[in-house]
Amino acid sequence: RAALVEADMWTKQIRNSGMGRFSDSLIRSLRIVRYDEGSIGNSDTSSSTVVTPSLVLSFDVSQDLCNDFDTLHGGAQATAVDIFTSILLHRVHQVPSVTTDLHVSCVSPAPLGSKVICICKAEKYGGGLQFSSCDLYREVGDTDSRNDETQQQQMILVAKGLHTKYVLKERVKSFTLNKKPRSKL
């Protein structure tokens, strides 16, 4: 619970960061659904269970996140994967890092007004490279349900994202760098 509160506080800090139009719109409507720190536990003596750190977030598709077809823009999807996996990786391994590879496969549309659920996982971290994934789904109500109370939510895959980050050996800019000035030669 404390980790979820801390993640929420960190998200609020970046709300006014001015990272760009898609970023600002995503952060403005962002809701943290669940955070799991991950763990290693033994279910019996012969095997161990590994739970990968994960972060589940949601946002609504607003007009400023849409393309000309009134569906979630591919650039907004890539921005979501970048920001959300960076939040998770920073939470589990608080070091400065930069993106080396960002890959997003756009699978299906998320229309204006739809709710998007993002499931992010920190696949590998703690070394020189960090690997994460983020799947974006849109929620769709079961139209066959006659009773609103028992209506089932279906998840339709919108995009699959993979994010690789390089961990910087030296702290830079806002990470308080004590570096000597470069020679002008």
PDB file of C-alpha atoms in Angstrom:
ATOM      1  CA  ARG A   1       0.000   0.000   0.000  1.00  0.00           C
ATOM      2  CA  ALA A   2       2.836   2.402   0.846  1.00  0.00           C
ATOM      3  CA  ALA A   3       4.469   1.662  -2.521  1.00  0.00           C
ATOM      4  CA  LEU A   4       1.218   2.505  -4.319  1.00  0.00           C
ATOM      5  CA  VAL A   5       0.974   5.823  -2.466  1.00  0.00           C
ATOM      6  CA  GLU A   6       4.620   6.585  -3.321  1.00  0.00           C
ATOM      7  CA  ALA A   7       4.050   5.727  -7.001  1.00  0.00           C
ATOM      8  CA  ASP A   8       0.990   7.994  -7.006  1.00  0.00           C
ATOM      9  CA  MET A   9       3.026  10.828  -5.453  1.00  0.00           C
ATOM     10  CA  TRP A  10       5.752  10.374  -8.077  1.00  0.00           C
ATOM     11  CA  THR A  11       3.133  10.483 -10.840  1.00  0.00           C
ATOM     12  CA  LYS A  12       1.746  13.754  -9.431  1.00  0.00           C
ATOM     13  CA  GLN A  13       5.267  15.232  -9.489  1.00  0.00           C
ATOM     14  CA  ILE A  14       5.589  14.644 -13.231  1.00  0.00           C
ATOM     15  CA  ARG A  15       2.111  15.983 -14.066  1.00  0.00           C
ATOM     16  CA  ASN A  16       3.539  19.449 -14.733  1.00  0.00           C
ATOM     17  CA  SER A  17       6.817  18.368 -16.315  1.00  0.00           C
ATOM     18  CA  GLY A  18       6.018  19.771 -19.766  1.00  0.00           C
ATOM     19  CA  MET A  19       7.194  16.644 -21.614  1.00  0.00           C
ATOM     20  CA  GLY A  20       4.861  17.237 -24.549  1.00  0.00           C
ATOM     21  CA  ARG A  21       1.239  17.200 -25.639  1.00  0.00           C
ATOM     22  CA  PHE A  22       0.676  13.433 -25.494  1.00  0.00           C
ATOM     23  CA  SER A  23       2.580  13.158 -22.207  1.00  0.00           C
ATOM     24  CA  ASP A  24       0.648  15.967 -20.563  1.00  0.00           C
ATOM     25  CA  SER A  25      -2.701  14.517 -21.677  1.00  0.00           C
ATOM     26  CA  LEU A  26      -1.824  11.002 -20.523  1.00  0.00           C
ATOM     27  CA  ILE A  27      -0.571  12.152 -17.128  1.00  0.00           C
ATOM     28  CA  ARG A  28      -3.601  14.429 -16.604  1.00  0.00           C
ATOM     29  CA  SER A  29      -6.097  11.533 -16.804  1.00  0.00           C
ATOM     30  CA  LEU A  30      -3.830   8.816 -15.366  1.00  0.00           C
ATOM     31  CA  ARG A  31      -5.142   6.521 -12.632  1.00  0.00           C
ATOM     32  CA  ILE A  32      -2.967   3.981 -10.832  1.00  0.00           C
ATOM     33  CA  VAL A  33      -4.959   0.779 -10.456  1.00  0.00           C
ATOM     34  CA  ARG A  34      -2.394  -1.504  -8.817  1.00  0.00           C
ATOM     35  CA  TYR A  35       1.314  -1.762  -8.040  1.00  0.00           C
ATOM     36  CA  ASP A  36       3.075  -5.025  -7.166  1.00  0.00           C
ATOM     37  CA  GLU A  37       6.688  -4.850  -5.982  1.00  0.00           C
ATOM     38  CA  GLY A  38       7.336  -8.421  -7.062  1.00  0.00           C
ATOM     39  CA  SER A  39       8.770 -11.192  -4.950  1.00  0.00           C
ATOM     40  CA  ILE A  40      10.469 -14.545  -4.923  1.00  0.00           C
ATOM     41  CA  GLY A  41       8.770 -17.217  -2.875  1.00  0.00           C
ATOM     42  CA  ASN A  42       8.746 -20.980  -2.574  1.00  0.00           C
ATOM     43  CA  SER A  43       5.453 -22.707  -3.203  1.00  0.00           C
ATOM     44  CA  ASP A  44       7.118 -26.024  -2.340  1.00  0.00           C
ATOM     45  CA  THR A  45      10.661 -27.313  -1.879  1.00  0.00           C
ATOM     46  CA  SER A  46      11.281 -28.195  -5.561  1.00  0.00           C
ATOM     47  CA  SER A  47      10.369 -24.897  -7.239  1.00  0.00           C
ATOM     48  CA  SER A  48      10.235 -21.194  -6.589  1.00  0.00           C
ATOM     49  CA  THR A  49       7.657 -18.689  -7.753  1.00  0.00           C
ATOM     50  CA  VAL A  50       8.877 -15.385  -9.143  1.00  0.00           C
ATOM     51  CA  VAL A  51       6.466 -12.458  -9.313  1.00  0.00           C
ATOM     52  CA  THR A  52       7.707  -9.731 -11.637  1.00  0.00           C
ATOM     53  CA  PRO A  53       7.241  -6.140 -10.419  1.00  0.00           C
ATOM     54  CA  SER A  54       4.204  -4.713 -12.198  1.00  0.00           C
ATOM     55  CA  LEU A  55       2.173  -1.551 -12.465  1.00  0.00           C
ATOM     56  CA  VAL A  56      -1.394  -1.348 -13.755  1.00  0.00           C
ATOM     57  CA  LEU A  57      -2.663   2.063 -14.854  1.00  0.00           C
ATOM     58  CA  SER A  58      -5.655   3.369 -16.746  1.00  0.00           C
ATOM     59  CA  PHE A  59      -6.582   6.465 -18.703  1.00  0.00           C
ATOM     60  CA  ASP A  60      -9.448   7.654 -20.879  1.00  0.00           C
ATOM     61  CA  VAL A  61      -8.907   8.344 -24.571  1.00  0.00           C
ATOM     62  CA  SER A  62      -9.459  12.088 -24.901  1.00  0.00           C
ATOM     63  CA  GLN A  63      -9.614  14.135 -28.106  1.00  0.00           C
ATOM     64  CA  ASP A  64      -6.033  15.387 -27.730  1.00  0.00           C
ATOM     65  CA  LEU A  65      -4.788  11.747 -27.721  1.00  0.00           C
ATOM     66  CA  CYS A  66      -6.593  10.902 -30.976  1.00  0.00           C
ATOM     67  CA  ASN A  67      -5.635  10.814 -34.630  1.00  0.00           C
ATOM     68  CA  ASP A  68      -7.855  12.004 -37.511  1.00  0.00           C
ATOM     69  CA  PHE A  69      -9.963   8.825 -37.157  1.00  0.00           C
ATOM     70  CA  ASP A  70     -10.863   9.631 -33.510  1.00  0.00           C
ATOM     71  CA  THR A  71      -8.886   6.652 -32.212  1.00  0.00           C
ATOM     72  CA  LEU A  72      -5.847   6.567 -29.916  1.00  0.00           C
ATOM     73  CA  HIS A  73      -2.869   7.882 -31.892  1.00  0.00           C
ATOM     74  CA  GLY A  74       0.112   5.525 -32.338  1.00  0.00           C
ATOM     75  CA  GLY A  75       2.397   8.244 -30.978  1.00  0.00           C
ATOM     76  CA  ALA A  76       0.266   8.456 -27.840  1.00  0.00           C
ATOM     77  CA  GLN A  77       0.531   4.671 -27.474  1.00  0.00           C
ATOM     78  CA  ALA A  78       4.336   4.858 -27.749  1.00  0.00           C
ATOM     79  CA  THR A  79       4.396   7.756 -25.280  1.00  0.00           C
ATOM     80  CA  ALA A  80       2.285   5.725 -22.822  1.00  0.00           C
ATOM     81  CA  VAL A  81       4.656   2.748 -23.066  1.00  0.00           C
ATOM     82  CA  ASP A  82       7.679   5.037 -22.601  1.00  0.00           C
ATOM     83  CA  ILE A  83       6.329   6.976 -19.598  1.00  0.00           C
ATOM     84  CA  PHE A  84       4.582   4.114 -17.789  1.00  0.00           C
ATOM     85  CA  THR A  85       7.454   1.623 -18.056  1.00  0.00           C
ATOM     86  CA  SER A  86       9.893   4.377 -17.025  1.00  0.00           C
ATOM     87  CA  ILE A  87       7.793   5.051 -13.909  1.00  0.00           C
ATOM     88  CA  LEU A  88       7.865   1.343 -13.035  1.00  0.00           C
ATOM     89  CA  LEU A  89      11.587   0.881 -13.713  1.00  0.00           C
ATOM     90  CA  HIS A  90      12.436   3.982 -11.682  1.00  0.00           C
ATOM     91  CA  ARG A  91      10.335   2.640  -8.822  1.00  0.00           C
ATOM     92  CA  VAL A  92      12.138  -0.714  -8.698  1.00  0.00           C
ATOM     93  CA  HIS A  93      15.666   0.568  -9.491  1.00  0.00           C
ATOM     94  CA  GLN A  94      16.171   4.268  -8.781  1.00  0.00           C
ATOM     95  CA  VAL A  95      19.016   5.113 -11.137  1.00  0.00           C
ATOM     96  CA  PRO A  96      19.245   7.503 -14.090  1.00  0.00           C
ATOM     97  CA  SER A  97      18.612   5.752 -17.400  1.00  0.00           C
ATOM     98  CA  VAL A  98      17.941   6.520 -21.043  1.00  0.00           C
ATOM     99  CA  THR A  99      15.921   4.696 -23.668  1.00  0.00           C
ATOM    100  CA  THR A 100      17.938   2.543 -26.079  1.00  0.00           C
ATOM    101  CA  ASP A 101      15.017   0.753 -27.723  1.00  0.00           C
ATOM    102  CA  LEU A 102      11.285   1.366 -27.722  1.00  0.00           C
ATOM    103  CA  HIS A 103       9.106  -0.921 -29.784  1.00  0.00           C
ATOM    104  CA  VAL A 104       5.326  -0.655 -30.033  1.00  0.00           C
ATOM    105  CA  SER A 105       3.039  -2.855 -32.114  1.00  0.00           C
ATOM    106  CA  CYS A 106      -0.357  -1.241 -32.694  1.00  0.00           C
ATOM    107  CA  VAL A 107      -2.895  -4.084 -32.803  1.00  0.00           C
ATOM    108  CA  SER A 108      -6.395  -2.574 -32.681  1.00  0.00           C
ATOM    109  CA  PRO A 109      -8.028   0.855 -32.241  1.00  0.00           C
ATOM    110  CA  ALA A 110      -9.099   2.462 -28.981  1.00  0.00           C
ATOM    111  CA  PRO A 111     -11.892   4.902 -29.906  1.00  0.00           C
ATOM    112  CA  LEU A 112     -12.377   8.350 -28.407  1.00  0.00           C
ATOM    113  CA  GLY A 113     -13.922   8.030 -24.932  1.00  0.00           C
ATOM    114  CA  SER A 114     -12.775   4.464 -24.310  1.00  0.00           C
ATOM    115  CA  LYS A 115     -10.959   3.403 -21.154  1.00  0.00           C
ATOM    116  CA  VAL A 116      -7.457   2.008 -21.689  1.00  0.00           C
ATOM    117  CA  ILE A 117      -5.836  -0.330 -19.149  1.00  0.00           C
ATOM    118  CA  CYS A 118      -2.036  -0.551 -19.219  1.00  0.00           C
ATOM    119  CA  ILE A 119      -0.277  -3.549 -17.686  1.00  0.00           C
ATOM    120  CA  CYS A 120       3.445  -2.854 -17.267  1.00  0.00           C
ATOM    121  CA  LYS A 121       6.076  -5.363 -16.120  1.00  0.00           C
ATOM    122  CA  ALA A 122       9.708  -4.848 -15.147  1.00  0.00           C
ATOM    123  CA  GLU A 123      11.217  -7.902 -16.830  1.00  0.00           C
ATOM    124  CA  LYS A 124      14.901  -7.336 -15.897  1.00  0.00           C
ATOM    125  CA  TYR A 125      16.583  -4.578 -13.915  1.00  0.00           C
ATOM    126  CA  GLY A 126      19.521  -4.008 -11.592  1.00  0.00           C
ATOM    127  CA  GLY A 127      22.254  -4.240 -14.234  1.00  0.00           C
ATOM    128  CA  GLY A 128      23.483  -2.057 -17.069  1.00  0.00           C
ATOM    129  CA  LEU A 129      20.319  -2.607 -19.110  1.00  0.00           C
ATOM    130  CA  GLN A 130      16.711  -2.621 -17.956  1.00  0.00           C
ATOM    131  CA  PHE A 131      13.924  -4.412 -19.828  1.00  0.00           C
ATOM    132  CA  SER A 132      10.197  -3.827 -19.466  1.00  0.00           C
ATOM    133  CA  SER A 133       6.941  -4.489 -21.279  1.00  0.00           C
ATOM    134  CA  CYS A 134       3.577  -2.773 -21.426  1.00  0.00           C
ATOM    135  CA  ASP A 135       0.359  -4.106 -22.907  1.00  0.00           C
ATOM    136  CA  LEU A 136      -2.474  -1.655 -23.584  1.00  0.00           C
ATOM    137  CA  TYR A 137      -6.059  -2.944 -23.545  1.00  0.00           C
ATOM    138  CA  ARG A 138      -9.389  -1.219 -23.997  1.00  0.00           C
ATOM    139  CA  GLU A 139     -12.326  -2.214 -21.851  1.00  0.00           C
ATOM    140  CA  VAL A 140     -15.481  -3.277 -23.638  1.00  0.00           C
ATOM    141  CA  GLY A 141     -18.744  -4.106 -21.838  1.00  0.00           C
ATOM    142  CA  ASP A 142     -20.533  -7.376 -22.608  1.00  0.00           C
ATOM    143  CA  THR A 143     -23.489  -6.275 -24.736  1.00  0.00           C
ATOM    144  CA  ASP A 144     -25.216  -9.662 -24.321  1.00  0.00           C
ATOM    145  CA  SER A 145     -25.634  -9.156 -20.581  1.00  0.00           C
ATOM    146  CA  ARG A 146     -29.255  -8.290 -19.694  1.00  0.00           C
ATOM    147  CA  ASN A 147     -28.472  -7.270 -16.117  1.00  0.00           C
ATOM    148  CA  ASP A 148     -26.198  -4.250 -15.580  1.00  0.00           C
ATOM    149  CA  GLU A 149     -25.010  -5.604 -12.210  1.00  0.00           C
ATOM    150  CA  THR A 150     -23.555  -8.767 -13.756  1.00  0.00           C
ATOM    151  CA  GLN A 151     -22.145  -7.092 -16.863  1.00  0.00           C
ATOM    152  CA  GLN A 152     -18.704  -8.529 -17.689  1.00  0.00           C
ATOM    153  CA  GLN A 153     -15.821  -6.368 -18.890  1.00  0.00           C
ATOM    154  CA  GLN A 154     -13.836  -7.689 -21.828  1.00  0.00           C
ATOM    155  CA  MET A 155     -10.281  -6.576 -22.568  1.00  0.00           C
ATOM    156  CA  ILE A 156      -9.271  -6.044 -26.207  1.00  0.00           C
ATOM    157  CA  LEU A 157      -5.526  -5.741 -26.921  1.00  0.00           C
ATOM    158  CA  VAL A 158      -4.704  -2.311 -28.382  1.00  0.00           C
ATOM    159  CA  ALA A 159      -0.885  -2.365 -28.379  1.00  0.00           C
ATOM    160  CA  LYS A 160       2.118  -4.327 -27.146  1.00  0.00           C
ATOM    161  CA  GLY A 161       5.203  -2.404 -26.126  1.00  0.00           C
ATOM    162  CA  LEU A 162       8.767  -3.327 -25.222  1.00  0.00           C
ATOM    163  CA  HIS A 163      11.156  -0.836 -23.640  1.00  0.00           C
ATOM    164  CA  THR A 164      14.902  -1.200 -23.091  1.00  0.00           C
ATOM    165  CA  LYS A 165      16.803   1.369 -21.039  1.00  0.00           C
ATOM    166  CA  TYR A 166      20.534   1.863 -20.509  1.00  0.00           C
ATOM    167  CA  VAL A 167      21.589   2.696 -16.953  1.00  0.00           C
ATOM    168  CA  LEU A 168      23.914   5.704 -16.894  1.00  0.00           C
ATOM    169  CA  LYS A 169      27.166   5.236 -15.029  1.00  0.00           C
ATOM    170  CA  GLU A 170      27.358   8.918 -14.105  1.00  0.00           C
ATOM    171  CA  ARG A 171      24.537  11.065 -12.819  1.00  0.00           C
ATOM    172  CA  VAL A 172      23.466  13.798 -15.211  1.00  0.00           C
ATOM    173  CA  LYS A 173      21.593  17.099 -15.084  1.00  0.00           C
ATOM    174  CA  SER A 174      18.831  16.777 -12.492  1.00  0.00           C
ATOM    175  CA  PHE A 175      20.615  13.818 -10.899  1.00  0.00           C
ATOM    176  CA  THR A 176      23.291  16.183  -9.428  1.00  0.00           C
ATOM    177  CA  LEU A 177      26.363  15.654 -11.556  1.00  0.00           C
ATOM    178  CA  ASN A 178      29.757  16.554 -10.065  1.00  0.00           C
ATOM    179  CA  LYS A 179      31.598  16.524 -13.370  1.00  0.00           C
ATOM    180  CA  LYS A 180      34.522  18.680 -14.439  1.00  0.00           C
ATOM    181  CA  PRO A 181      33.934  20.884 -17.475  1.00  0.00           C
ATOM    182  CA  ARG A 182      35.105  19.469 -20.805  1.00  0.00           C
ATOM    183  CA  SER A 183      38.130  20.931 -22.521  1.00  0.00           C
ATOM    184  CA  LYS A 184      37.309  23.202 -25.450  1.00  0.00           C
ATOM    185  CA  LEU A 185      40.066  21.708 -27.641  1.00  0.00           C
TER     186      LEU A 185
END
